[in-house]
Structure formats: C-alpha cells, structure tokens
Tab-separated table of C-alpha atoms in Angstrom:
chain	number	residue	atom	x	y	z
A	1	UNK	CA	18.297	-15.232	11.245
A	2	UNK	CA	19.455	-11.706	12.422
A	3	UNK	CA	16.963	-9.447	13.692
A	4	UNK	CA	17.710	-5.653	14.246
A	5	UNK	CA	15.189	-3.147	15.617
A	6	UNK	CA	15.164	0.520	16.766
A	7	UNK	CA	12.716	2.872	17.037
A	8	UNK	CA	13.578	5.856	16.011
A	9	UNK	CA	11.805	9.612	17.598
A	10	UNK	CA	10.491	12.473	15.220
A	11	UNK	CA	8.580	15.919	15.734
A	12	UNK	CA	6.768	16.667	13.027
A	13	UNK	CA	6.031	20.225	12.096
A	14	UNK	CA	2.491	19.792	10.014
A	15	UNK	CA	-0.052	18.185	7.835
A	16	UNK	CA	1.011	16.741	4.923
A	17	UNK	CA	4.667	17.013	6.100
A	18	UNK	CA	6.858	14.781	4.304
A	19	UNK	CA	10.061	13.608	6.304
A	20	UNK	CA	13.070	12.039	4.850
A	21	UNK	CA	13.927	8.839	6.659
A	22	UNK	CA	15.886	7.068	4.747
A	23	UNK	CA	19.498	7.750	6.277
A	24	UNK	CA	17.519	5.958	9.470
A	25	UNK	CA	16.926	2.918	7.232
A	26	UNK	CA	20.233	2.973	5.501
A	27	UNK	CA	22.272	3.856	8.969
A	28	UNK	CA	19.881	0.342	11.038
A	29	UNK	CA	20.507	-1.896	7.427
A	30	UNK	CA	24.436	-1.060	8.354
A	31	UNK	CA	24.346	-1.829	12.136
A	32	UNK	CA	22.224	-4.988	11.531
A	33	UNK	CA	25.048	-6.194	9.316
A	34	UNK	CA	22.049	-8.038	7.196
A	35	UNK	CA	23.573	-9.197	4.549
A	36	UNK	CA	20.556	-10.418	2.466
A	37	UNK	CA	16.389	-9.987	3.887
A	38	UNK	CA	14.417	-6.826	4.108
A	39	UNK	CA	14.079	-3.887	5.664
A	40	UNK	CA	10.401	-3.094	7.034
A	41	UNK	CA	9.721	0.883	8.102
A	42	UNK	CA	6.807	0.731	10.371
A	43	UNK	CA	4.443	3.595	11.325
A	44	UNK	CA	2.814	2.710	14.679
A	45	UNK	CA	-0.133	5.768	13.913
A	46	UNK	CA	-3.533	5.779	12.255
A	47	UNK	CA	-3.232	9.118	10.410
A	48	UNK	CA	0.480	8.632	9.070
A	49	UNK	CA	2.152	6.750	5.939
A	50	UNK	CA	5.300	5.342	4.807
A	51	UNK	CA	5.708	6.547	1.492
A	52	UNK	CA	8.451	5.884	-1.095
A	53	UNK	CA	9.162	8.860	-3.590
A	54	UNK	CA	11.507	11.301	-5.064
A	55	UNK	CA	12.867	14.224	-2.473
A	56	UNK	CA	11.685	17.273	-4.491
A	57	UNK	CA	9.802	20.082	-3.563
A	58	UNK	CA	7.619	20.174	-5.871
A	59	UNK	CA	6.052	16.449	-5.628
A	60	UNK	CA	5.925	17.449	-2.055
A	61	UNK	CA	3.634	20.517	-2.782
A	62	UNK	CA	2.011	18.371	-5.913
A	63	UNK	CA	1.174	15.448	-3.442
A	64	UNK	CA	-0.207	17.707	-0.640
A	65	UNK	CA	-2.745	19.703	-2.797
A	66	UNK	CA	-4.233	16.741	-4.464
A	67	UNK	CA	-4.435	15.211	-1.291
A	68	UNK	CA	-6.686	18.496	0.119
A	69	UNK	CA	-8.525	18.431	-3.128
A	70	UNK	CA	-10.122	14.956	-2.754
A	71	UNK	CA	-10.049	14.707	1.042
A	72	UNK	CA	-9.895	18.336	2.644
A	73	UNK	CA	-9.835	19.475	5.746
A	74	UNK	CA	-12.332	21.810	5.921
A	75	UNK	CA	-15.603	21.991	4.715
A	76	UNK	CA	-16.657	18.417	4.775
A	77	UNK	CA	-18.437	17.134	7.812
A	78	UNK	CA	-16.416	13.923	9.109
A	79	UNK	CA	-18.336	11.547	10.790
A	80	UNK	CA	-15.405	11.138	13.272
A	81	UNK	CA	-15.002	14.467	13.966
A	82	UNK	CA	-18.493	14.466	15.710
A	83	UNK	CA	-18.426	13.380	19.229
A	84	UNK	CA	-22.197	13.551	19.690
A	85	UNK	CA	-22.514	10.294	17.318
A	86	UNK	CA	-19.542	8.521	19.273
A	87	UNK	CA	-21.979	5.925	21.248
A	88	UNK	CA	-21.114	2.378	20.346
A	89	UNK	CA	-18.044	1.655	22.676
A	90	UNK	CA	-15.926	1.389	19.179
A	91	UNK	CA	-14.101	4.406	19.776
A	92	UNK	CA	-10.824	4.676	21.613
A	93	UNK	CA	-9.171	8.003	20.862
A	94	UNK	CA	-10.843	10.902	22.677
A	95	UNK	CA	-10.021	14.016	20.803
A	96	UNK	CA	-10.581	17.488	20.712
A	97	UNK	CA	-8.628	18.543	17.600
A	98	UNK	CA	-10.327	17.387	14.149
A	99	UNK	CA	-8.862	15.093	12.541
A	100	UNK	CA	-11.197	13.130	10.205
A	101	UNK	CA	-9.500	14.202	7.118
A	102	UNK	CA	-6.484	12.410	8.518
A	103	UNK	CA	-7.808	9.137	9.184
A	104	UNK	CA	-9.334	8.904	5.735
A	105	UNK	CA	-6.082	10.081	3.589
A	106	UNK	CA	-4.138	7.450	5.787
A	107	UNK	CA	-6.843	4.588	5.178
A	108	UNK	CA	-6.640	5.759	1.379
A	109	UNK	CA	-2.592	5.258	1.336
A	110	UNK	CA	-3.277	2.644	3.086
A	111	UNK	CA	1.075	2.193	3.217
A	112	UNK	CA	1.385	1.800	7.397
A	113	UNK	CA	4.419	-0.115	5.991
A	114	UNK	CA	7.472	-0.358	3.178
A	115	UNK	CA	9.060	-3.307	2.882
A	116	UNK	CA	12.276	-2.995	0.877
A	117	UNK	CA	14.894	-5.506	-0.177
A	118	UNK	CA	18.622	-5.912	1.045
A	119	UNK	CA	21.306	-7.668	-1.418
A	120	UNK	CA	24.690	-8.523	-0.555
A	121	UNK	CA	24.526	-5.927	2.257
A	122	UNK	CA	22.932	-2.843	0.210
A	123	UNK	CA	19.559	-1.399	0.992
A	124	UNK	CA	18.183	-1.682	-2.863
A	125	UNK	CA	16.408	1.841	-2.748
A	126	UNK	CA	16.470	2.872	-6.624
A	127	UNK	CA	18.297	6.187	-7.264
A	128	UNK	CA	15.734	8.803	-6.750
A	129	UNK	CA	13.897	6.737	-3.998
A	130	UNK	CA	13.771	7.971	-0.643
A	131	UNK	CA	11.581	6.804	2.076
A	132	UNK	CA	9.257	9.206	3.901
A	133	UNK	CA	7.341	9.301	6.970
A	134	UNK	CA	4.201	11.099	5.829
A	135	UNK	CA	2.628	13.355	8.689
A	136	UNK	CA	-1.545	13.374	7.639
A	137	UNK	CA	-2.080	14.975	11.056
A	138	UNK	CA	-0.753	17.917	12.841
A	139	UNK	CA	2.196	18.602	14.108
A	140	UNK	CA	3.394	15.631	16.695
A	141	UNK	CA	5.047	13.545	18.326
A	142	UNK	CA	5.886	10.275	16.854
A	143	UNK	CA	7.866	7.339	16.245
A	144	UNK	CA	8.766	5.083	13.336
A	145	UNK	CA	9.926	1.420	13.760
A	146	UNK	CA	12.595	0.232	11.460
A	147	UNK	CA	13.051	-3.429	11.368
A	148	UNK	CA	15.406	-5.047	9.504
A	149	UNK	CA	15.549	-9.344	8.821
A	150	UNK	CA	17.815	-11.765	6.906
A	151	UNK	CA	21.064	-13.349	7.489
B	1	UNK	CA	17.535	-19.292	5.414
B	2	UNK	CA	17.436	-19.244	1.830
B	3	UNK	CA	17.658	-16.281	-0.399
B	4	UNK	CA	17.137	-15.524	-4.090
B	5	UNK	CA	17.302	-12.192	-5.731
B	6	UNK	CA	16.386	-11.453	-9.474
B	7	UNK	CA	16.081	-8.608	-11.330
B	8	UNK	CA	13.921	-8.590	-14.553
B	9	UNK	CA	13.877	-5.772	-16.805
B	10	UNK	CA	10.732	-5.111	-18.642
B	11	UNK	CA	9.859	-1.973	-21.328
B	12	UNK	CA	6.764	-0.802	-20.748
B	13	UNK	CA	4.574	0.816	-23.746
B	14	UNK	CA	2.758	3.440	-21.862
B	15	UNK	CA	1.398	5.367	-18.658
B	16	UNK	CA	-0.943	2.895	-17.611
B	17	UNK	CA	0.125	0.284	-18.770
B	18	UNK	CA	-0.658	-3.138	-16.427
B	19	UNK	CA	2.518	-5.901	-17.074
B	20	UNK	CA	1.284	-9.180	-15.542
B	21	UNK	CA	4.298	-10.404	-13.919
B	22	UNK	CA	3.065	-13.234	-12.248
B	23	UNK	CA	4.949	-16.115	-14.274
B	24	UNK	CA	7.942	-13.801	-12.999
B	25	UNK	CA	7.055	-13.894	-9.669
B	26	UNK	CA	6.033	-17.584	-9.592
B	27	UNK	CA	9.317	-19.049	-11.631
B	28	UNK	CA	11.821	-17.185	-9.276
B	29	UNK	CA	9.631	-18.789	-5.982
B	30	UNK	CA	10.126	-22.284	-8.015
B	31	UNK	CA	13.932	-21.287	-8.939
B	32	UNK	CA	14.314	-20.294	-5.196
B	33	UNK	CA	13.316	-24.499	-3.835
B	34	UNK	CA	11.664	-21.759	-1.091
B	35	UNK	CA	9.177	-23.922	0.966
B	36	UNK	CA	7.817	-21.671	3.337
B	37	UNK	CA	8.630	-17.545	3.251
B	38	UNK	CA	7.564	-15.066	1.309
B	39	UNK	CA	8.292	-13.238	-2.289
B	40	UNK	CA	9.073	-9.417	-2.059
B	41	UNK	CA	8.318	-8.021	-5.738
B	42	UNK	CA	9.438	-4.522	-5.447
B	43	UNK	CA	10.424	-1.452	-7.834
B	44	UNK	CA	12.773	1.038	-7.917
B	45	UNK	CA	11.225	3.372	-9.406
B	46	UNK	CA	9.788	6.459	-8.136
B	47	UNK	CA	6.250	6.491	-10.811
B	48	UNK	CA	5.405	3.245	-10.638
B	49	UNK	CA	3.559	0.802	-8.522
B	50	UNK	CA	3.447	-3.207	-7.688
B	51	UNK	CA	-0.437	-3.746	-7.878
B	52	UNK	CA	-2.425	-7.154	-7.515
B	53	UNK	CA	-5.521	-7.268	-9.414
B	54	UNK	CA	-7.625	-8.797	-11.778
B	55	UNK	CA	-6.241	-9.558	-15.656
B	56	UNK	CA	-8.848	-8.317	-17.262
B	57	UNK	CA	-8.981	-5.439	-19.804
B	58	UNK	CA	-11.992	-3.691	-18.786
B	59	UNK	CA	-10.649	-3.599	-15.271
B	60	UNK	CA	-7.479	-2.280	-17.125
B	61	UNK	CA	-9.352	0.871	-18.452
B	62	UNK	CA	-11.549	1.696	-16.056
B	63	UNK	CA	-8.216	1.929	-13.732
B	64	UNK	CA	-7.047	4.395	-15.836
B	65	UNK	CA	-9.755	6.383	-16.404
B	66	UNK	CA	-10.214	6.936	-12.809
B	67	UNK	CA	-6.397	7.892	-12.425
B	68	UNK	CA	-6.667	10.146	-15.130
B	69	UNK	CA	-9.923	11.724	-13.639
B	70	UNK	CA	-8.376	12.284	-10.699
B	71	UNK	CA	-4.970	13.082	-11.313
B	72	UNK	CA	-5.294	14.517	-14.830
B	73	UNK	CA	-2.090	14.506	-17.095
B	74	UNK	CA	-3.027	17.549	-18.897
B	75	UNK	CA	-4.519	20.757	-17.365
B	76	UNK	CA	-3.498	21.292	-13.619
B	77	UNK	CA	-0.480	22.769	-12.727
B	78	UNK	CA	2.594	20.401	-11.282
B	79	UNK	CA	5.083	22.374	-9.285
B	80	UNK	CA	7.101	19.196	-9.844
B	81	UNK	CA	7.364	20.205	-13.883
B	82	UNK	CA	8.455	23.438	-13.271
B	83	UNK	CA	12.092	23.724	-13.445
B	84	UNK	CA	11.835	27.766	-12.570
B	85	UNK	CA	11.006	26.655	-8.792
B	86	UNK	CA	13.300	24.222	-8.645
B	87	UNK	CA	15.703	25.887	-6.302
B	88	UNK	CA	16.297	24.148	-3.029
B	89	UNK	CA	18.661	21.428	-3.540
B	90	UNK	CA	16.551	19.135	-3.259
B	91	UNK	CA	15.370	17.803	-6.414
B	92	UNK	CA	17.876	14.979	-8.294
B	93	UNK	CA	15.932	13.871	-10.909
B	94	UNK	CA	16.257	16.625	-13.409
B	95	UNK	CA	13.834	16.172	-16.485
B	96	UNK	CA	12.365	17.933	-19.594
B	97	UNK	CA	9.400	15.580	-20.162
B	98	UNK	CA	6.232	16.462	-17.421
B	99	UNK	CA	5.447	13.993	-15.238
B	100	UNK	CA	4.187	15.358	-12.465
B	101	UNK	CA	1.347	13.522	-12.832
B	102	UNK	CA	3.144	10.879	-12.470
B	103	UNK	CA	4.745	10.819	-8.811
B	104	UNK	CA	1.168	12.126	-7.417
B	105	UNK	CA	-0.045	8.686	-8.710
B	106	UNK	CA	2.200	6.645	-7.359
B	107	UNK	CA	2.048	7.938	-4.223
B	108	UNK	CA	-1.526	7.800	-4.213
B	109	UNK	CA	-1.319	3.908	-4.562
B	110	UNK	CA	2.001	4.141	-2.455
B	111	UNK	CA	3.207	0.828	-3.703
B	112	UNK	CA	6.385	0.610	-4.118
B	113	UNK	CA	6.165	-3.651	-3.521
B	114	UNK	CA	3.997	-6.403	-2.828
B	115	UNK	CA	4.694	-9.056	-0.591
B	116	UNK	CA	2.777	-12.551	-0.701
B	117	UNK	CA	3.016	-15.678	1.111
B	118	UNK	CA	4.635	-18.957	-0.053
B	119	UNK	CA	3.587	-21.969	2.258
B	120	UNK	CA	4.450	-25.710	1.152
B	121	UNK	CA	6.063	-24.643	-1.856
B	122	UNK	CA	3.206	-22.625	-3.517
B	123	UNK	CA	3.177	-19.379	-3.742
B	124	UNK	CA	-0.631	-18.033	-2.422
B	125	UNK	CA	-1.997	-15.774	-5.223
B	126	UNK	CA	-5.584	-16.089	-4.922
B	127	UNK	CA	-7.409	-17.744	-8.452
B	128	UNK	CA	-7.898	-14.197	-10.189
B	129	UNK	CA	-4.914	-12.633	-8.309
B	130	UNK	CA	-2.231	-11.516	-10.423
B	131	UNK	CA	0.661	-9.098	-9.816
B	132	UNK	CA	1.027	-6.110	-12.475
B	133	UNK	CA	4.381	-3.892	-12.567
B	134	UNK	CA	2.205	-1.024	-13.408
B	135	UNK	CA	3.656	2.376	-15.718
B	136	UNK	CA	2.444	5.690	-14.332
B	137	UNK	CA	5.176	7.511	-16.424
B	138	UNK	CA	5.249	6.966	-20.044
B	139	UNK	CA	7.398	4.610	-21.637
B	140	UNK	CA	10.428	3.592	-20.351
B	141	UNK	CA	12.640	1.034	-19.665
B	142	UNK	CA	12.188	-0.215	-16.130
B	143	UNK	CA	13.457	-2.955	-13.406
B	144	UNK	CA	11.391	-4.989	-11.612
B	145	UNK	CA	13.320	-6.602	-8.361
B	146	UNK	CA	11.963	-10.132	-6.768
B	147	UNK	CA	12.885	-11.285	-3.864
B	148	UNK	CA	12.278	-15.097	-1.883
B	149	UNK	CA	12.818	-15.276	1.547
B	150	UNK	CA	11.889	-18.442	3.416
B	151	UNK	CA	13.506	-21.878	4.447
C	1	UNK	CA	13.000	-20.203	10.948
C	2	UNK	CA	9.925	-20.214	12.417
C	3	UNK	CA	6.579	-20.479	10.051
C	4	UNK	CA	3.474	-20.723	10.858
C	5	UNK	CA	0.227	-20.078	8.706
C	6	UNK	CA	-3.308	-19.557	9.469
C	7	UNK	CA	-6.164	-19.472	6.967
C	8	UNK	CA	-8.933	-17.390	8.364
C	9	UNK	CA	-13.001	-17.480	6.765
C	10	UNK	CA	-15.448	-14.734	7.405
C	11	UNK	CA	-18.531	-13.765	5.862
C	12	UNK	CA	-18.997	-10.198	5.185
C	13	UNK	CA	-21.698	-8.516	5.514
C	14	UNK	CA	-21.600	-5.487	2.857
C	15	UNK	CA	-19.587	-3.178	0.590
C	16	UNK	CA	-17.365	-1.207	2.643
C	17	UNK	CA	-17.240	-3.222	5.799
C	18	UNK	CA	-14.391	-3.328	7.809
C	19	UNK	CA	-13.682	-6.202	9.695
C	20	UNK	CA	-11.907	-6.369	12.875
C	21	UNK	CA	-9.209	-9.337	12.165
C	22	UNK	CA	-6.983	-7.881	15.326
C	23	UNK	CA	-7.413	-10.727	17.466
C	24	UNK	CA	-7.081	-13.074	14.445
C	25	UNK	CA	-3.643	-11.746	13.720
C	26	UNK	CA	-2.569	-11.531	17.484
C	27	UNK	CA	-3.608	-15.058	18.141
C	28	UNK	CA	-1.801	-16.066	15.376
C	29	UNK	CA	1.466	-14.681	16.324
C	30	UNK	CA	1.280	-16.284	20.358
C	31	UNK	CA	0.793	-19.463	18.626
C	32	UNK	CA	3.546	-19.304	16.718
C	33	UNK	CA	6.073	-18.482	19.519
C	34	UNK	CA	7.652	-16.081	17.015
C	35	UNK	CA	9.926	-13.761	19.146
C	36	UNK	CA	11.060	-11.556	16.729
C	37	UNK	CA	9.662	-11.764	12.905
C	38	UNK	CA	6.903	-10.257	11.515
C	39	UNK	CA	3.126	-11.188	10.668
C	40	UNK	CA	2.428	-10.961	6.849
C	41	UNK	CA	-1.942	-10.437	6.436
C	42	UNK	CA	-2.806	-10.991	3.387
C	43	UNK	CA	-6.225	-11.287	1.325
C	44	UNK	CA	-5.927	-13.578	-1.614
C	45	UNK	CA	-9.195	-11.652	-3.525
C	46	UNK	CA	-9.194	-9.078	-6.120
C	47	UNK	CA	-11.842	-6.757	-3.959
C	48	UNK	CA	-10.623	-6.736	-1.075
C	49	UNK	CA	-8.150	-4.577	0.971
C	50	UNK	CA	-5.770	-5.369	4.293
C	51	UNK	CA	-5.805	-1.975	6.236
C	52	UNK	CA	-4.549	-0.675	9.337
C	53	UNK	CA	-6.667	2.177	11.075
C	54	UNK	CA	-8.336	3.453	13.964
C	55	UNK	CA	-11.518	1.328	15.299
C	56	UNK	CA	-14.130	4.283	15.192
C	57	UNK	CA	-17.383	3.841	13.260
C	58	UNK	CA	-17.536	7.621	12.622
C	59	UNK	CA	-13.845	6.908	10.236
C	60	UNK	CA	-15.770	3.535	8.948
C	61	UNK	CA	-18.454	6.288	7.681
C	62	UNK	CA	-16.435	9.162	6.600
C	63	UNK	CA	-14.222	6.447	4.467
C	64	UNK	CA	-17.213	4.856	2.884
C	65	UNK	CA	-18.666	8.025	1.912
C	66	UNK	CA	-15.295	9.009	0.939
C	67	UNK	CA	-15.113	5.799	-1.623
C	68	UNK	CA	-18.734	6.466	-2.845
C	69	UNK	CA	-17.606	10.090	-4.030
C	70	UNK	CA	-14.198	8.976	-5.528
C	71	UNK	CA	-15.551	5.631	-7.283
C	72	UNK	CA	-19.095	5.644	-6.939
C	73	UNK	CA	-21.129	2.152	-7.298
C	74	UNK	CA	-23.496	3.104	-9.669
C	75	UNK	CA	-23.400	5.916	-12.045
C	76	UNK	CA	-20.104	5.781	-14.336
C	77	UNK	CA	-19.913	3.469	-16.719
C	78	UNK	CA	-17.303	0.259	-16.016
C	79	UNK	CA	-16.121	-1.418	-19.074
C	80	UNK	CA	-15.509	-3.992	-16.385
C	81	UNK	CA	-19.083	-4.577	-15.623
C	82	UNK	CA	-19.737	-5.017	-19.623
C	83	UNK	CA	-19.614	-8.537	-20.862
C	84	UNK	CA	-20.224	-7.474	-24.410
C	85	UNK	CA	-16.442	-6.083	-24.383
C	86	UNK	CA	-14.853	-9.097	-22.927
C	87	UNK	CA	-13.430	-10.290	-25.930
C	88	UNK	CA	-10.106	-10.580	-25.914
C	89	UNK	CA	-9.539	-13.706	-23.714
C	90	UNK	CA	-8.631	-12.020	-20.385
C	91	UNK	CA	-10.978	-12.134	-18.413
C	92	UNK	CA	-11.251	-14.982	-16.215
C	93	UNK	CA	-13.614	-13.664	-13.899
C	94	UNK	CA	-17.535	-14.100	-15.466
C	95	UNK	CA	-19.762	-12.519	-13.439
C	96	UNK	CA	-23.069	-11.481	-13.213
C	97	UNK	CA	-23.526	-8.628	-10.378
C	98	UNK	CA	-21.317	-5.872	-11.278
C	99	UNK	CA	-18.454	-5.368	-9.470
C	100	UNK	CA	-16.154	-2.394	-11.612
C	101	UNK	CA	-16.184	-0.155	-9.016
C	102	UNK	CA	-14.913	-2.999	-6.559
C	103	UNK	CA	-11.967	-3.340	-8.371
C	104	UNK	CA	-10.888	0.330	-8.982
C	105	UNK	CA	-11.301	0.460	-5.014
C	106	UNK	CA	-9.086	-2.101	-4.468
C	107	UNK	CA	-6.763	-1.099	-7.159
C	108	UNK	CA	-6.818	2.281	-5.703
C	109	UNK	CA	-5.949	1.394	-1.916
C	110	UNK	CA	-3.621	-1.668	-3.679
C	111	UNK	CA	-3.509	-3.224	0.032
C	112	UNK	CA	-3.131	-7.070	-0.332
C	113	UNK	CA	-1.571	-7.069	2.426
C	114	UNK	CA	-0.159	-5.628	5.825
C	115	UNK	CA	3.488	-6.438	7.012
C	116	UNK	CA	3.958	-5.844	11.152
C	117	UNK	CA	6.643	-6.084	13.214
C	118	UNK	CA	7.046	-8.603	15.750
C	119	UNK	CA	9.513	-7.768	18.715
C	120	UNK	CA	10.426	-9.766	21.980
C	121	UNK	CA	7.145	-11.828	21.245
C	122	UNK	CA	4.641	-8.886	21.061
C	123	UNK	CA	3.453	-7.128	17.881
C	124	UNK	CA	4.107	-3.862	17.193
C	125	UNK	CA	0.374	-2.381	16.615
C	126	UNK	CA	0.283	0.905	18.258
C	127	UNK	CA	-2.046	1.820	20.779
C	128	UNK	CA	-4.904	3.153	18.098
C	129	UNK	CA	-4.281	0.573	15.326
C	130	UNK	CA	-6.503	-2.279	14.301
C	131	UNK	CA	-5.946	-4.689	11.484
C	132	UNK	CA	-8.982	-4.636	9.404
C	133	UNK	CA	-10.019	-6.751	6.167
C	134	UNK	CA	-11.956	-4.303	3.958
C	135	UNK	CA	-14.639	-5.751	1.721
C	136	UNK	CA	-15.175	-3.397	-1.368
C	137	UNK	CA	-17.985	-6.201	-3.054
C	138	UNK	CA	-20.546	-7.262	-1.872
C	139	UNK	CA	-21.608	-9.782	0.870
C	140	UNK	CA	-19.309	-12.409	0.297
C	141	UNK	CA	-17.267	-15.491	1.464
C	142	UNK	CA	-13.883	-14.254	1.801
C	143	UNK	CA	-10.720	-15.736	3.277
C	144	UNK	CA	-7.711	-14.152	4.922
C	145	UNK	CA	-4.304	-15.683	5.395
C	146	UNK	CA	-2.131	-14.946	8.679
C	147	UNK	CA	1.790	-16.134	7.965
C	148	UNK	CA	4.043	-15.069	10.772
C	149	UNK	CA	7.906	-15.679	9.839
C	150	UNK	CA	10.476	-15.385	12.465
C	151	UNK	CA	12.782	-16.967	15.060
C-alpha cells in the first residue's frame, strides 16, 4: 500500500472563515501517484472543521449567520469561557481569549475529517465540491493534514 | 489490496427525503470478496448528506421538522439565492430554483460520506443501523459513490 | 495490509456524556504495529456520536445545554416516541422510554464515526484533541469498535 502525507501551513484571517483547500488535496492525490484508496483531510484543532461545499459567497455568508444564530458569540455565557469553574484537572488549554462558541459549533459539525474516494488516479470530488478548512475560531495559525492511501 | 468502486444512481422524491441504501452498501462489500477494510459511501453532491440512522418513519419526520425549524426553506433571506450579489467569481453553480436552504443543511450535518468497518467478511452496521443517501435539495437525480477498501 | 480490530464495552452513565475513549483508540493502534494507516472509531448505535474535541468539562456543559436548546428532551412532540403511528412496518426499534430527541441528536451531529491519521507509528491527534463517544440516550450498554488499517 502507498502512503503519502504532508502537512500543509495556513493563516487564517477570522471566525467562520472558510478556506479553499482542495488544490492541496488534488496537488498530494497527484504526488502520491494513488491510483485507487482515499484521500483523508485532517484538522488537528478542536474549534475547526473540514467541510465539503460549493465555493460561493453567498453559502459562505448563509453558513456563517446561521451558525451565529444558533451558537453566537456573544451574549451567551459559555461554561468554558469561565475560568473560575475550571477546577477538575480536565482542562488543558489555558486561554484568555473566549472561545466557547467555537468549541461548541466544531463539536456540532462534528467533521474533524473528510474522507473522499480516489478512482483510477482521480480525486472523485463532484463538480461543485470543494473542500474547506473551516476556521470556528479567530484568526490563527494552523495546519491541516492531508493523507492519502491505496495502491 | 483489493478495490471496488460503484456508482449507483438513485432519484430522490423530495428535500428530506431518507433513501436506505444499505442493501447497496452491503451487496458491493459482498461483490468486493473484501475480508477485512472498510466501505467509503460518499456523495458528490454539494446538498446532500450520507447519514446512519434508524429506518423508522417517525424518526424520518421528526428529522425534518427540526431541519426545517432551524433552517427554514421559506422566510429568511439566502444570500446564496440571490443572483444580484453574485459577483465575485466565485460561484459555479448557477441556478434559478432557491436552495439556499439547502447547502446551510448540509453543511450543518457536514457529511459528505460515511465510512464503516468490514471485519471477517461482514460489514459492521449495528442491528438498527442503516445508511440513508439523504435529499436536502428537492428532487433530483443524484449519484451515490461506494467504495471497499480492504484485503 | 495490516488489520486489526478491537471491540470496546462501556456503560454510560447519562444523556450527553462524553466519554474519554483516547487511550482506547491509542492502545489500539501500538498494538497493531500500524506505521502508517489510519484508525477508523466507530459506534455501531443509532444514539450515539464519535467526536473529537477538547477535554474541558466547561465545553461538556456549554454543548449539553447547547443540545437541550436545539432538540430539547421533553417538550416537542416526537412522532418517534409515538407507538400509535408506527404503522407502516418500519420500525424495528420497539421501545418503551422515549428516545426522539436521541435520534434527531445523532442525526444532527451524523458522527458514526472518526477517521485519524496514523504516521510513522503515532496518531495524529493534536495536542487539544480527545476522541470521545457521545451518548445522546440514556444510561446504556454501548459498544465501540476500534479498526486500524495500515502497513
């Protein structure tokens, strides 16, 4: 079996940013020279997503405001947010930024992963699919694995 | 390793609509003589979503309900459907019927695929698991890609 | 190919309680001397999630409450939960302690599973991320099923 991996570096500019990855899948499915297996696009974070979707501005805005309408990042009070309650030896990210809202639209997407297939040496995306690394934080640094199997 | 790809087409009848796929899933695992891997069931669509659930039609409607209570067809406004903003480049999927609604729900459940075990020859759906292509556009003919991967 | 497959049992203690399964799936993958590959965690229930987040009891709170708001236990009506519609041959699921809500949740997050990388024998969980089986029933026998695939 061949096995290809790369990490691959992004900045990300703000919440609910919505960056197009997939010439990074497309590019490591071509070096791997995988002719049939999958591709898996990993996000190593707890407040980020991998997200497959059209590239349109729009959805992008659409997608954003529903997710500040059901989880929003003000007004609430998040639990994890409040350092004063942080006494059980559970946590293990010291912050001083809020980001509670983050943690529980990533748990809600729940997508730390795609897996998508590759056939006779194409990366079987459907037309309007692209892949996305979904920012649910600030802007950062981050990274997103791209891992591609078969033979 | 072994490999087997198959496409299915399906038509589905309307948004919502939950097509068990399971005898799908489970003749291309038998078709694939797979013993030990896994089967990818992915689509390439950008409003729709692999789900595993329950077959059971109240299930089936309460699903929807909540969808539609929380990302309402009718009523809010969807940047998405309106061609006047459309103006960056970026969109390729150029459209006259709404569906907005659509693309917020899938990326809500962000489920492009589902991947499950096979081990000894069986593939592990639990005994009320099934896998549903499931419609969040209206209807439409659609593709439904499934994938064994294994030895 | 390597294969190896672990069935894991765990009682849970509540709705909404997310179980630490790290170790489980990091055991798992040093006992299968799987260099590179990837560990495939996967629930085989219906009410159940896989999900990959931070291990901070103020996020365990703030996503509970979260799920409470968005598909509350008790309150709307689940045609699920209402034998007297069950009619139609579908169901296979009789049950006497409503569970509606449990399946809309698990519908919603649609998280059978988690896919991970797995690199030069280590996998690729970043420094905040645990792998957590989500119970959205009640207290319940549950299983989970490690698979790591590889070379």
């Amino acid at each position: 079996m061949k096995h290809v991996f790369e990490n691959h570096d992004l900045s990300t500019a703000e919440c609910g940013q919505l960056v197009d990855i997939t010439d990074d899948v497309v590019g490591a499915v071509e070096r791997s020279d995988v002719k049939n297996g999958m591709a898996l696009v990993y996000s190593p974070h707890t407040t980020c997503a991998i997200v497959i979707n059209e590239r349109e501005r729009g959805f992008f805005e659409d997608f954003n405001d529903f997710l500040e309408q059901i989880v929003p990042k003000e007004g609430p009070y998040y639990r994890h947010d409040d350092l004063s309650i942080r006494t059980e030896g559970l946590e293990d990210d010291p912050h001083d930024i809020p980001n509670g809202h983050s943690h529980v639209r990533a748990a809600l997407l729940a997508s730390s992963s795609q897996a998508i297939p590759i056939v006779d040496g194409d990366l079987l995306l459907g037309r309007y699919q692209k892949v996305f690394f979904c920012e649910l934080d600030r802007a950062r640094e981050r990274k997103v694995f791209i891992q591609v199997l078969g033979d």
